[in-house]
GROMACS .gro file of C-alpha atoms in nm:
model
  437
    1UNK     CA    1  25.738   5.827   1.898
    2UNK     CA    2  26.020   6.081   1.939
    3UNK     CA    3  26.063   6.111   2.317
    4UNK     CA    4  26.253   6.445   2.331
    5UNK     CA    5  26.100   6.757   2.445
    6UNK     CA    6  26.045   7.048   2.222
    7UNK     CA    7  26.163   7.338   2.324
    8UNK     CA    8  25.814   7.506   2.390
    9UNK     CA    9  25.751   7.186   2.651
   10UNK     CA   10  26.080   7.274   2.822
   11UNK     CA   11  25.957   7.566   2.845
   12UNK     CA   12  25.650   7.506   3.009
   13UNK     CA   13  25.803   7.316   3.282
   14UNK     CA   14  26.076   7.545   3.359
   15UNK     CA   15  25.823   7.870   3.345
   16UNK     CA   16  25.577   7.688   3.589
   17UNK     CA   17  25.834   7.536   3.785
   18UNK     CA   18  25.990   7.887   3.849
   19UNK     CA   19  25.662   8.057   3.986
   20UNK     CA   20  25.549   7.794   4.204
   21UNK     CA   21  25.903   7.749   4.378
   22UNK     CA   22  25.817   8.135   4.471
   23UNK     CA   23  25.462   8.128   4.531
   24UNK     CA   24  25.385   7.783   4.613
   25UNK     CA   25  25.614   7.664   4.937
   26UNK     CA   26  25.505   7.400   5.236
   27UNK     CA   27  25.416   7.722   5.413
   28UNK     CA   28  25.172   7.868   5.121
   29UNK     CA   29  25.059   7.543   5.072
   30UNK     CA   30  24.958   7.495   5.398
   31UNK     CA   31  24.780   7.817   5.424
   32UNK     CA   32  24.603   7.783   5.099
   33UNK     CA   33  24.439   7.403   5.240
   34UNK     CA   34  24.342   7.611   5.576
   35UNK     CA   35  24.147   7.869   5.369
   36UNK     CA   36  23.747   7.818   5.323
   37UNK     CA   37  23.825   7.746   4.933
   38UNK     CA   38  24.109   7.548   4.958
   39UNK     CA   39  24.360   7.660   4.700
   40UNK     CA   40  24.491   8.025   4.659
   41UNK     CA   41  24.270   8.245   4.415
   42UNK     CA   42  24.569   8.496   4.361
   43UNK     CA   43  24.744   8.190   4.230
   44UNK     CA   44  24.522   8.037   4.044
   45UNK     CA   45  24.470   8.375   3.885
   46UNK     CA   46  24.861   8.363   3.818
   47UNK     CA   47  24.839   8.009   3.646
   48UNK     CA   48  24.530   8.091   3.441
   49UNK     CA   49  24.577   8.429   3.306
   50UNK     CA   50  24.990   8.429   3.283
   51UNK     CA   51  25.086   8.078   3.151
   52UNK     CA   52  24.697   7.966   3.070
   53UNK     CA   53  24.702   7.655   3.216
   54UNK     CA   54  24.358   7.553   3.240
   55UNK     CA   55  24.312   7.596   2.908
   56UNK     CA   56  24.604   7.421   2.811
   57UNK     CA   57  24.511   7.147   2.591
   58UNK     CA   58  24.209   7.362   2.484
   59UNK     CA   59  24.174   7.409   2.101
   60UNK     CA   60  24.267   7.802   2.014
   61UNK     CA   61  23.853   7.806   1.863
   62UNK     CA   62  23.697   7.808   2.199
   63UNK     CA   63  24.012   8.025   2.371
   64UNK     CA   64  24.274   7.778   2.451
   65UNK     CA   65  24.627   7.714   2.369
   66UNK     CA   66  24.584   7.453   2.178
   67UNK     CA   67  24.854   7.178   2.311
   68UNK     CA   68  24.819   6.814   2.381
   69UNK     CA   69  24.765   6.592   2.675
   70UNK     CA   70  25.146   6.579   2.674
   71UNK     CA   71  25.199   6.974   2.732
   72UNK     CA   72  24.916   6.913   3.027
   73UNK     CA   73  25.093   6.616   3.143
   74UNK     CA   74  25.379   6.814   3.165
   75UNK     CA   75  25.271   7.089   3.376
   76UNK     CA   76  25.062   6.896   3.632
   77UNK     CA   77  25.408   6.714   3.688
   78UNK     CA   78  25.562   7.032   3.788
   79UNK     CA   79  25.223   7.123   3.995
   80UNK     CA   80  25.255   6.798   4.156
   81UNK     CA   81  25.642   6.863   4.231
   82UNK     CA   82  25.456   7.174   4.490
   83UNK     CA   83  25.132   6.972   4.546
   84UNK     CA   84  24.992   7.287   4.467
   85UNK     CA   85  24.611   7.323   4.571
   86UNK     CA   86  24.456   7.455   4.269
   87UNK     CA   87  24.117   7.351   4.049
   88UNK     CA   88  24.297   7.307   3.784
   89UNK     CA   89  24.285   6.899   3.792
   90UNK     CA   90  23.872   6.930   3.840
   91UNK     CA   91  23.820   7.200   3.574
   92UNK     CA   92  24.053   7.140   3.279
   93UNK     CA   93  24.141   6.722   3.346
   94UNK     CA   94  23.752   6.637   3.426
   95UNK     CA   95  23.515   6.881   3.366
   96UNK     CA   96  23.563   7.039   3.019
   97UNK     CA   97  23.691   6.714   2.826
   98UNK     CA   98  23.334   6.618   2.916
   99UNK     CA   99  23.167   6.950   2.778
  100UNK     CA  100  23.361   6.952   2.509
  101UNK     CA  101  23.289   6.573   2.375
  102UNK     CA  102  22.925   6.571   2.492
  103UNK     CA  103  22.810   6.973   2.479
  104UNK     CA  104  22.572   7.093   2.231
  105UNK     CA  105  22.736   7.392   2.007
  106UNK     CA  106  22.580   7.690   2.227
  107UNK     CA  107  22.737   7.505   2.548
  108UNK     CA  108  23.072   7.448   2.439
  109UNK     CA  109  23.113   7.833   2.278
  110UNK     CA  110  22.934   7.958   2.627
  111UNK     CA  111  23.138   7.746   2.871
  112UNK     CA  112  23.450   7.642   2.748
  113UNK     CA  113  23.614   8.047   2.671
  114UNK     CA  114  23.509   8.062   3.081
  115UNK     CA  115  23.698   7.772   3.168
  116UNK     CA  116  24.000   7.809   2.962
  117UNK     CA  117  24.055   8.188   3.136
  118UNK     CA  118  24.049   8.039   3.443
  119UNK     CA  119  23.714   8.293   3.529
  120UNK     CA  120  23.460   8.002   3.552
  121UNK     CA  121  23.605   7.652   3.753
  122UNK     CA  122  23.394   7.316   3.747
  123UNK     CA  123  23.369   7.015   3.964
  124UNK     CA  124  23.251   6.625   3.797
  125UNK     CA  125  23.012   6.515   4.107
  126UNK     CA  126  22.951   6.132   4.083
  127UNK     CA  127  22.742   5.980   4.342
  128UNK     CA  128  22.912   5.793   4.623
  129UNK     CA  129  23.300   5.706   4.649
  130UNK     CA  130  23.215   5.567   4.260
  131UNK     CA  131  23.513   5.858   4.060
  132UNK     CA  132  23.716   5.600   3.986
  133UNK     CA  133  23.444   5.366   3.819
  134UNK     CA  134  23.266   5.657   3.591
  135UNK     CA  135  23.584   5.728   3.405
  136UNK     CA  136  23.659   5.357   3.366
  137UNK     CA  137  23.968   5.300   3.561
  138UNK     CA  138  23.895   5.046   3.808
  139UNK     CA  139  23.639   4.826   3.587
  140UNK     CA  140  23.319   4.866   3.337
  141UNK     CA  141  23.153   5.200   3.339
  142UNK     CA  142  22.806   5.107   3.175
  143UNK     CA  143  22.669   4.973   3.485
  144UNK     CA  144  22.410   5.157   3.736
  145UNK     CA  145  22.684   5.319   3.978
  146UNK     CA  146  22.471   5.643   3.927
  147UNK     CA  147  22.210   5.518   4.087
  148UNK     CA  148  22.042   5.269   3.890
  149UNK     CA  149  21.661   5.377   3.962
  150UNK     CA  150  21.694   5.320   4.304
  151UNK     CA  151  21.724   5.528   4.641
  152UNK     CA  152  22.052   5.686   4.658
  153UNK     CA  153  22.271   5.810   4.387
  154UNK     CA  154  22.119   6.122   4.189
  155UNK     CA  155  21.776   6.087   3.980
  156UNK     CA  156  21.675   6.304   3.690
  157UNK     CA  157  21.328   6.361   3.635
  158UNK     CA  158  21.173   6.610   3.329
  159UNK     CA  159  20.980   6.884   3.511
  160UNK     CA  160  20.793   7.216   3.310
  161UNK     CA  161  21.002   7.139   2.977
  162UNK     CA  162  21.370   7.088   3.201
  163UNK     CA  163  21.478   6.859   3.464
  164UNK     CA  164  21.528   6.872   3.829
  165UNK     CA  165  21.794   6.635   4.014
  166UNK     CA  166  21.766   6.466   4.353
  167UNK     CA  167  22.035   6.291   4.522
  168UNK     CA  168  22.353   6.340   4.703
  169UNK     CA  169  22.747   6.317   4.555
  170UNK     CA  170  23.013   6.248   4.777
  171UNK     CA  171  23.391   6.296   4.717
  172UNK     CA  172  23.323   6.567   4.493
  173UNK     CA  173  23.653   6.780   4.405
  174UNK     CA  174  23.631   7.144   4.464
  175UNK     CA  175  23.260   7.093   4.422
  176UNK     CA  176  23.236   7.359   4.757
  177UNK     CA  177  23.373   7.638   4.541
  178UNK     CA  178  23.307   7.515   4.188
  179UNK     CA  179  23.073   7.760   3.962
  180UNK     CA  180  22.963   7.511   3.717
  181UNK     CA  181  22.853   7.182   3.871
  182UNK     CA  182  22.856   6.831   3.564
  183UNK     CA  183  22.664   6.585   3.751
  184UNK     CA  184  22.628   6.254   3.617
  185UNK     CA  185  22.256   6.106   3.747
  186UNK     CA  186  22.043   5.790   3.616
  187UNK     CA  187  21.738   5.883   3.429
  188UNK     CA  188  21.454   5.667   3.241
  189UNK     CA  189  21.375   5.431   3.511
  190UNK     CA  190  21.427   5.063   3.458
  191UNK     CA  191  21.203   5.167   3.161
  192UNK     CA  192  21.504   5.293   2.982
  193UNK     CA  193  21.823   5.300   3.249
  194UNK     CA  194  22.075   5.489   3.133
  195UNK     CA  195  22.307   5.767   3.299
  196UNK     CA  196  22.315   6.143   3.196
  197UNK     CA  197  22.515   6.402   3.246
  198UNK     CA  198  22.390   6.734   3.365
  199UNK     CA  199  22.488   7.117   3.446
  200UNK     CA  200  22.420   7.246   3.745
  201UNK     CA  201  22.560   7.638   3.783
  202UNK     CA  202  22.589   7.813   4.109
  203UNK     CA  203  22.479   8.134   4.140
  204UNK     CA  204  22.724   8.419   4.104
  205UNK     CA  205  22.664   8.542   4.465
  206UNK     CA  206  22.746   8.238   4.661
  207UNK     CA  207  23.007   8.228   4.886
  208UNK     CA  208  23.216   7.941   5.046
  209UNK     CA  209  23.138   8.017   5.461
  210UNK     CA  210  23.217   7.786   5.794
  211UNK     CA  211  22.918   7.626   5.982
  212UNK     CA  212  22.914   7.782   6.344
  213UNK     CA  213  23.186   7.610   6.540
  214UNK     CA  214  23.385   7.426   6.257
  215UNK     CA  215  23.752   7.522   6.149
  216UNK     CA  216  23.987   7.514   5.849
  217UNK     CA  217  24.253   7.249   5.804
  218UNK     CA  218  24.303   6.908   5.817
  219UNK     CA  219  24.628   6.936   5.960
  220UNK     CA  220  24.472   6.962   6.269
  221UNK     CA  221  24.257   6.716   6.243
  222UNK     CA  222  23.935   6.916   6.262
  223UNK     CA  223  23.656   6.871   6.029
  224UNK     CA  224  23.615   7.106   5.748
  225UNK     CA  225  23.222   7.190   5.661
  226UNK     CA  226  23.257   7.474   5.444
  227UNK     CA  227  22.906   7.495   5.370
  228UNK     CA  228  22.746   7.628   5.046
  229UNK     CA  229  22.338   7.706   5.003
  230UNK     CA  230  22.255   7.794   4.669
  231UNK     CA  231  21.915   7.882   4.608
  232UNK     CA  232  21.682   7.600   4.410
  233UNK     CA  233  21.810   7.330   4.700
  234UNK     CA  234  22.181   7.326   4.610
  235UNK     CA  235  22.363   7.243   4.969
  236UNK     CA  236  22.779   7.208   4.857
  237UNK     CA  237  22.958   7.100   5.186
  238UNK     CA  238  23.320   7.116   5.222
  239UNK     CA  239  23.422   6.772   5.417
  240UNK     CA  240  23.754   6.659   5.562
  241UNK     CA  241  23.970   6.493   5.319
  242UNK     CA  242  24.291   6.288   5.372
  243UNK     CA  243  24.474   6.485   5.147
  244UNK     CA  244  24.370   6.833   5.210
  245UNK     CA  245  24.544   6.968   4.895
  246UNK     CA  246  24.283   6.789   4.724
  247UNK     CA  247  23.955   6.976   4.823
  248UNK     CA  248  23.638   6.754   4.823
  249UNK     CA  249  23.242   6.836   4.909
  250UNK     CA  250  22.942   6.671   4.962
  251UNK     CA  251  22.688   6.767   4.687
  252UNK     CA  252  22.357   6.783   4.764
  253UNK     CA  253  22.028   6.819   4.505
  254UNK     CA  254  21.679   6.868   4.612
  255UNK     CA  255  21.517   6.936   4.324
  256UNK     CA  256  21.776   7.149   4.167
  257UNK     CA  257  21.714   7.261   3.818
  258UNK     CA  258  21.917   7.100   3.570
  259UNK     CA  259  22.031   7.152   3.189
  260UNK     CA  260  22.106   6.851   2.980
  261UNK     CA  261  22.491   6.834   2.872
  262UNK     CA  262  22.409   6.778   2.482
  263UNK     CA  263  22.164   6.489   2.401
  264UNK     CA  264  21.983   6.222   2.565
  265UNK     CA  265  22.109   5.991   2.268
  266UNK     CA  266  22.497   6.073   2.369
  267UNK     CA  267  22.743   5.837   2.451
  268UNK     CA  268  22.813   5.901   2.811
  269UNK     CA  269  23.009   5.585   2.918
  270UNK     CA  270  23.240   5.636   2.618
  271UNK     CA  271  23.308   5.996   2.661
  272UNK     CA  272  23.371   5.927   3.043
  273UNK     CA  273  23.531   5.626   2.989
  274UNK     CA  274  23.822   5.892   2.685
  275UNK     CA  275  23.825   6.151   2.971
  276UNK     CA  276  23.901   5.914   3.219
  277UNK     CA  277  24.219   5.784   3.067
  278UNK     CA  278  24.325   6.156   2.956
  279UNK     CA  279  24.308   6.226   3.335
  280UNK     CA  280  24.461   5.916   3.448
  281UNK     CA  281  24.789   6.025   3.220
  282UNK     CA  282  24.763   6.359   3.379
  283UNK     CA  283  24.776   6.231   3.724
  284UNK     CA  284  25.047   5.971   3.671
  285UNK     CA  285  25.251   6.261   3.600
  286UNK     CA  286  25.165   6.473   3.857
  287UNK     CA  287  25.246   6.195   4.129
  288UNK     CA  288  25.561   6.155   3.937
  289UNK     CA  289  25.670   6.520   3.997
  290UNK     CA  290  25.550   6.456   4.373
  291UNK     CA  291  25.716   6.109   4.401
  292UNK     CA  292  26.033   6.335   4.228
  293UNK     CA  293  26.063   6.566   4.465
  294UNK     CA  294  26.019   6.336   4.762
  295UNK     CA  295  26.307   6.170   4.677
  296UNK     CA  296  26.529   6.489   4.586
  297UNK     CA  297  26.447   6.589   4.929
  298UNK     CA  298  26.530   6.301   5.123
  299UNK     CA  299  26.863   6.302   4.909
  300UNK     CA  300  26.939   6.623   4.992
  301UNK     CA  301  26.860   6.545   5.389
  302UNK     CA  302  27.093   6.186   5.382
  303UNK     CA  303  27.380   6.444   5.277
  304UNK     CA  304  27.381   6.659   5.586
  305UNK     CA  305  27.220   6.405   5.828
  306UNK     CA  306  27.543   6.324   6.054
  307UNK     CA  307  27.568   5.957   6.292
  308UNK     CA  308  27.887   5.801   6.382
  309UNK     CA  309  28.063   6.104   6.217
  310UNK     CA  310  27.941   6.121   5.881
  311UNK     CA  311  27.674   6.163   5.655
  312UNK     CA  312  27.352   5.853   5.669
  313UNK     CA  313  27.445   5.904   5.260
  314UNK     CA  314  27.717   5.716   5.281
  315UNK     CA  315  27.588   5.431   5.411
  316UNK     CA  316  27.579   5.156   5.204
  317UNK     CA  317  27.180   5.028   5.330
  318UNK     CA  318  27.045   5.381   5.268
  319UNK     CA  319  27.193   5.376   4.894
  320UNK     CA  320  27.053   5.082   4.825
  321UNK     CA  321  26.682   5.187   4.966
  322UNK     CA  322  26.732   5.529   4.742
  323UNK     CA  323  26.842   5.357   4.430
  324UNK     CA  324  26.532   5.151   4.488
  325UNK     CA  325  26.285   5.460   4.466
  326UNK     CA  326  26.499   5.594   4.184
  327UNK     CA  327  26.469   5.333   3.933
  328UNK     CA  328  26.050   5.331   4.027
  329UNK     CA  329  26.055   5.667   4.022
  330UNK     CA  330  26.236   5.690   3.655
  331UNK     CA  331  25.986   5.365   3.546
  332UNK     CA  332  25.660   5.548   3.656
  333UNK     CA  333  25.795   5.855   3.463
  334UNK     CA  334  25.851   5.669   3.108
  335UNK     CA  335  25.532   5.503   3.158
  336UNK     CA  336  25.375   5.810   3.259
  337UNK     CA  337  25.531   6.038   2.924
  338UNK     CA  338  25.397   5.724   2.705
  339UNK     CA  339  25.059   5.733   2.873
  340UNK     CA  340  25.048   6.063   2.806
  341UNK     CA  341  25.166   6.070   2.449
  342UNK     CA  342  24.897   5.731   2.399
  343UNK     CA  343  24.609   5.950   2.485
  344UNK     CA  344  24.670   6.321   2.314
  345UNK     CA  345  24.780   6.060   2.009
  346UNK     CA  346  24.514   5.794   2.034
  347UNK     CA  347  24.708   5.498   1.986
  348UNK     CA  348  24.484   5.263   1.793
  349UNK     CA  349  24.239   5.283   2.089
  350UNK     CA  350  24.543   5.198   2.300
  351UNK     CA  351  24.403   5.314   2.709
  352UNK     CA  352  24.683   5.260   2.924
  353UNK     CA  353  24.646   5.562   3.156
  354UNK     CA  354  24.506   5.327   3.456
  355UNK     CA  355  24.847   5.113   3.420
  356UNK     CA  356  25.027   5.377   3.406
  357UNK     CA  357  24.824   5.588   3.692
  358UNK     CA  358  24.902   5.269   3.931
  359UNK     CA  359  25.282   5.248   3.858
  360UNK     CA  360  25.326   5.606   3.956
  361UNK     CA  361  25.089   5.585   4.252
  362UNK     CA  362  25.294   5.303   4.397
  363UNK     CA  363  25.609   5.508   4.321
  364UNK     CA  364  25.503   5.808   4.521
  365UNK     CA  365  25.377   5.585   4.777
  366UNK     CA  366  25.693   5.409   4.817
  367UNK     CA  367  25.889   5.724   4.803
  368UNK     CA  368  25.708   5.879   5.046
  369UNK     CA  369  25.745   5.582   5.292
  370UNK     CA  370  26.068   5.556   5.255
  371UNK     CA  371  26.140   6.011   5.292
  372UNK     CA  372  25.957   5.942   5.624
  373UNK     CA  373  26.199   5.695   5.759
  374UNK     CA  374  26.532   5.822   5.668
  375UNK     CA  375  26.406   6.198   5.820
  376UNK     CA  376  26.413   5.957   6.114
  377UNK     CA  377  26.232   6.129   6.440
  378UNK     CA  378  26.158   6.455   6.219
  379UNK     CA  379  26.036   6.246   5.985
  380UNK     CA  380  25.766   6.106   6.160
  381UNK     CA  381  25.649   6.446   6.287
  382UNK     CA  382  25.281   6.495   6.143
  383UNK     CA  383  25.381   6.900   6.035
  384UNK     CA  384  25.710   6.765   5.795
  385UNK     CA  385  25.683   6.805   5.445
  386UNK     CA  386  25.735   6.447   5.370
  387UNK     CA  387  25.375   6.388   5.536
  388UNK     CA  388  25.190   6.589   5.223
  389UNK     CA  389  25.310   6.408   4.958
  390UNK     CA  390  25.239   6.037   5.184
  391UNK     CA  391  24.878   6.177   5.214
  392UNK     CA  392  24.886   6.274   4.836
  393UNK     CA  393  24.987   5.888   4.740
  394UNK     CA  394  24.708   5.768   4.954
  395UNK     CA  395  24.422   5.996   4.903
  396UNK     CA  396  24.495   5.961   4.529
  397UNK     CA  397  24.438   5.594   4.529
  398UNK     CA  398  24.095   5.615   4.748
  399UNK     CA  399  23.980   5.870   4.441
  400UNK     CA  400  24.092   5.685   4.189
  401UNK     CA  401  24.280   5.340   4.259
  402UNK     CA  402  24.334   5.162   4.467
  403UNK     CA  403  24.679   4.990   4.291
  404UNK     CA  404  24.570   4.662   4.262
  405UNK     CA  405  24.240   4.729   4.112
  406UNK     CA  406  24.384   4.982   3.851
  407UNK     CA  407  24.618   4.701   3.753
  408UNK     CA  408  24.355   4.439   3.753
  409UNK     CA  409  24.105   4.623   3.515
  410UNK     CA  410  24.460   4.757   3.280
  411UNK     CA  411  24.499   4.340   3.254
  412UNK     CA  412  24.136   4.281   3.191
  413UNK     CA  413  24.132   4.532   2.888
  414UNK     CA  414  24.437   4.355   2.777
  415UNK     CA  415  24.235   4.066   2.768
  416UNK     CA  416  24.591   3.935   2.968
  417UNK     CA  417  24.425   3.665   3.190
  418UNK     CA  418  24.173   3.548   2.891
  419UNK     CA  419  24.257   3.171   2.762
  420UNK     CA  420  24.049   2.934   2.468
  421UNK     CA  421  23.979   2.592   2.595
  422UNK     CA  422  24.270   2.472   2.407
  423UNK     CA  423  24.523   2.648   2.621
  424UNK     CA  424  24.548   2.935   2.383
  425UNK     CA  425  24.450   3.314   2.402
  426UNK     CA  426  24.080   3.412   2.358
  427UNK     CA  427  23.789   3.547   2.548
  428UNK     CA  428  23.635   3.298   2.647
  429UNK     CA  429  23.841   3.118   2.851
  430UNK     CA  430  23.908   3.076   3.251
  431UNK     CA  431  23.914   3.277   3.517
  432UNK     CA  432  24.210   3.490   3.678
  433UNK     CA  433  24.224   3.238   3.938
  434UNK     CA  434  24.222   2.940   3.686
  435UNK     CA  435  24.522   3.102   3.576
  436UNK     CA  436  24.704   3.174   3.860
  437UNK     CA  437  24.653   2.782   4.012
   0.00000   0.00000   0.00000
C-alpha cells in the first residue's frame, strides 16, 4: 500500500479542519449538546451541502462523491479533533452501508440521494446495550441478541400484506431526531429464528420537544428526555448519555408499521458484520483526531504552566508521561490509516477494524487521563475541555468496546489462541486459558 496522501485527501482534512476550528469551538459544542437535537442543524447543513460529507464514500450513481473508507476515515479524524456533534457517524458510517448492501433497487435509488445531501439522517436501533455485538466487534453476530423469540428485544410479525414491530431499542444514536429509523428485530419464531432488518420513517411533521420539567445538557447532570410521538406507536426518547456529543434515544415500537430492508433471504449478519468493521475504521480515526488534539493541548498548556520558575515542560517526569501518549497516539494512527485502507480495499477478507478501534480507544483514553492531570486543579474542573474528550474515550467503549473485549474477539478471528493437540496451530485446540497457564 502507498501510505502517502493524495492531494485531494489533504485536502479534505485541511478544508474540514478549517470550518470546524470556526464553527465548531468548546463553546459551540457545548451549546449544540444542550439543544433538543443535539448537534447544530446550520452545521450539519454546512458539512453536507458544502464539502458533502455524508455522502462521502457514496458511489456518484446514487449522489455521492464517490471516495473510499479512507477519504471518510479521514474526515471523521478531523471531526473527532472538534468532537463535533453531528449525525454524520449514524447516517453515513451505520445506516446507509446497510441500505446500500441489503436494499432492494427502489430503496437504495429512493433513500440513499436523501442521505448523501444530508436532507434525510438515519439512526441503526438494536435492542438493548447489544451495538457493539450486531456489527461483530465484540464476538459472533448470528446469535439471538435481537431478541431471539422471546420477551424483550423487537419482534416482527406480517400484518395486512406488511409487518408491524414491537419492542424497545436502547442506546440508539440520534434515533430522537433521526427521519429514517433501520431496526434490526427477530422474526420467524423458533420456527425459523432469524434477524431482519427493517425501515421505520418518521413522519415529516415530528418534532424533537422536552417532557414537562426536564432540561437540556448533560453537563449539568440533568436528564435529557427529549421525547418524540410519532403517530402508528413510535415513542423516540432522548436519554442522558455519558458523552453528550454522542446523542442516544430510547426507541420504542408498538405496533409500528414496518417495510422490509430488501429480502427475507438476505444476509443480515454478514452485511452487519462488513458495516461493522467499515465503522470501526471510521471511529479509530476519529478518536485518533480526539486523542490528537488532547495531547496538542496539554502540550501547549505544559509550555506556559509556570512552578518553581519555569515551565512544568521542562520537567523531565512530564516529558516522559507526554512522549508516552505520543508514541500511542502515532501507533493508534498507523493502525487506524491501515484499518481504514483494509476495509475500502478488502484485504483478502482481512477485518481488523475492532483491533484497530481498541488501540485508538485506549490511546484517547490514556491521553485524556493524562491532559486531566497535568491541567492540574483546572484540570479536574468538570466544565474544562479536557473532560469532553475523557467522556468521548469512555462512552465510545460502552457503545462499542469495551478494550479488552474488542481485542479478545480481533484474537479469536485470528484464530491467535487456537492450538492442534500436537502443540501446533489449528482450531481445534485449547482454550485461551489453556494457553495462558
Amino acid at each position: 500500500m502507498d501510505a502517502r496522501f493524495t492531494a485531494e485527501q489533504e485536502e479534505i482534512r485541511r478544508t474540514l479542519r478549517e470550518l470546524l476550528v470556526k464553527r465548531c469551538g468548546p463553546e459551540e459544542v457545548r451549546a449544540a449538546v444542550r439543544s433538543p437535537a443535539g448537534y447544530d442543524p446550520a452545521l450539519w447543513d454546512a458539512l453536507a451541502q458544502q464539502l458533502g460529507l455524508p455522502g462521502l464514500a457514496l458511489s456518484e450513481a446514487y449522489g455521492g462523491v464517490g471516495c473510499s473508507v479512507t477519504e471518510l476515515a479521514l474526515a471523521c479524524e478531523e471531526s473527532g479533533r472538534a468532537l463535533a456533534p453531528s449525525p454524520l457517524l449514524s447516517t453515513a458510517v451505520l445506516a446507509a452501508p446497510l441500505i446500500l448492501a441489503l436494499g432492494t433497487g427502489a430503496q437504495r435509488a429512493e433513500l440513499l440521494p436523501r442521505l448523501a445531501s444530508g436532507e434525510l439522517t438515519a439512526a441503526l436501533a438494536v435492542p438493548g446495550a447489544r451495538l457493539a455485538t450486531a456489527l461483530g466487534l465484540v464476538g459472533d453476530n448470528r446469535g439471538d441478541w435481537s431478541g431471539g423469540g422471546r420477551s424483550g428485544g423487537v419482534q416482527a410479525r406480517r400484518a395486512d400484506g406488511g409487518w408491524r414491530l414491537y419492542g424497545q431499542a436502547a442506546q440508539v444514536l440520534d434515533g430522537h431526531s433521526a427521519g429514517l429509523l433501520v431496526v434490526a428485530a427477530h422474526t420467524g419464531g423458533f420456527v425459523r429464528t432469524r434477524t431482519l432488518l427493517f425501515l421505520v420513517r418518521a413522519r415529516e411533521w415530528d418534532a424533537v420537544r422536552l417532557e414537562p420539567g426536564a432540561a437540556v445538557g448533560a453537563e449539568t447532570g440533568a436528564a435529557v428526555r427529549a421525547r418524540v410521538e410519532s403517530g402508528g406507536g413510535l415513542v423516540r426518547v432522548r436519554q442522558t448519555a455519558l458523552d453528550g456529543t454522542r446523542p442516544q434515544a430510547r426507541i420504542e415500537l408498538r405496533d409500528v408499521e414496518a417495510e422490509l430492508l430488501g429480502d427475507e433471504d438476505a444476509d443480515v449478519s454478514g452485511a452487519l458484520a462488513g458495516t461493522g468493521d467499515v465503522a470501526a475504521a471510521v471511529l479509530a480515526a476519529e478518536a485518533v483526531g480526539a486523542a490528537d488534539r488532547v495531547l496538542e493541548r496539554t502540550v501547549e498548556y505544559v509550555r506556559q504552566r509556570e512552578q518553581f520558575g519555569r515551565a512544568i515542560g521542562s520537567f523531565q517526569a512530564v516529558k516522559h508521561r507526554l512522549a508516552d501518549v505520543y508514541v500511542a497516539v502515532q501507533a493508534a494512527r498507523s493502525a487506524a490509516y491501515y484499518a481504514a485502507w483494509a476495509a475500502g480495499a478488502g484485504a483478502g477478507g482481512e477485518r481488523v477494524g475492532g483491533l484497530a478501534l481498541a488501540q485508538a480507544l485506549e490511546a484517547l483514553r490514556t491521553a485524556a487521563s493524562e491532559g486531566i492531570q497535568l491541567h492540574g486543579g483546572i484540570g479536574f474542573t468538570w466544565e474544562h475541555e479536557a473532560h469532553l474528550y475523557f467522556k468521548r474515550a469512555a462512552g465510545d467503549e460502552l457503545l462499542f468496546g469495551p478494550v479488552h473485549r474488542l481485542r479478545g474477539y480481533a484474537a479469536d478471528l485470528a484464530h491467535l489462541f487456537d492450538h492442534g493437540a500436537d502443540g501446533g496451530s489449528g482450531r481445534g485446540g485449547g482454550s485461551r486459558a489453556e494457553v495462558a497457564v
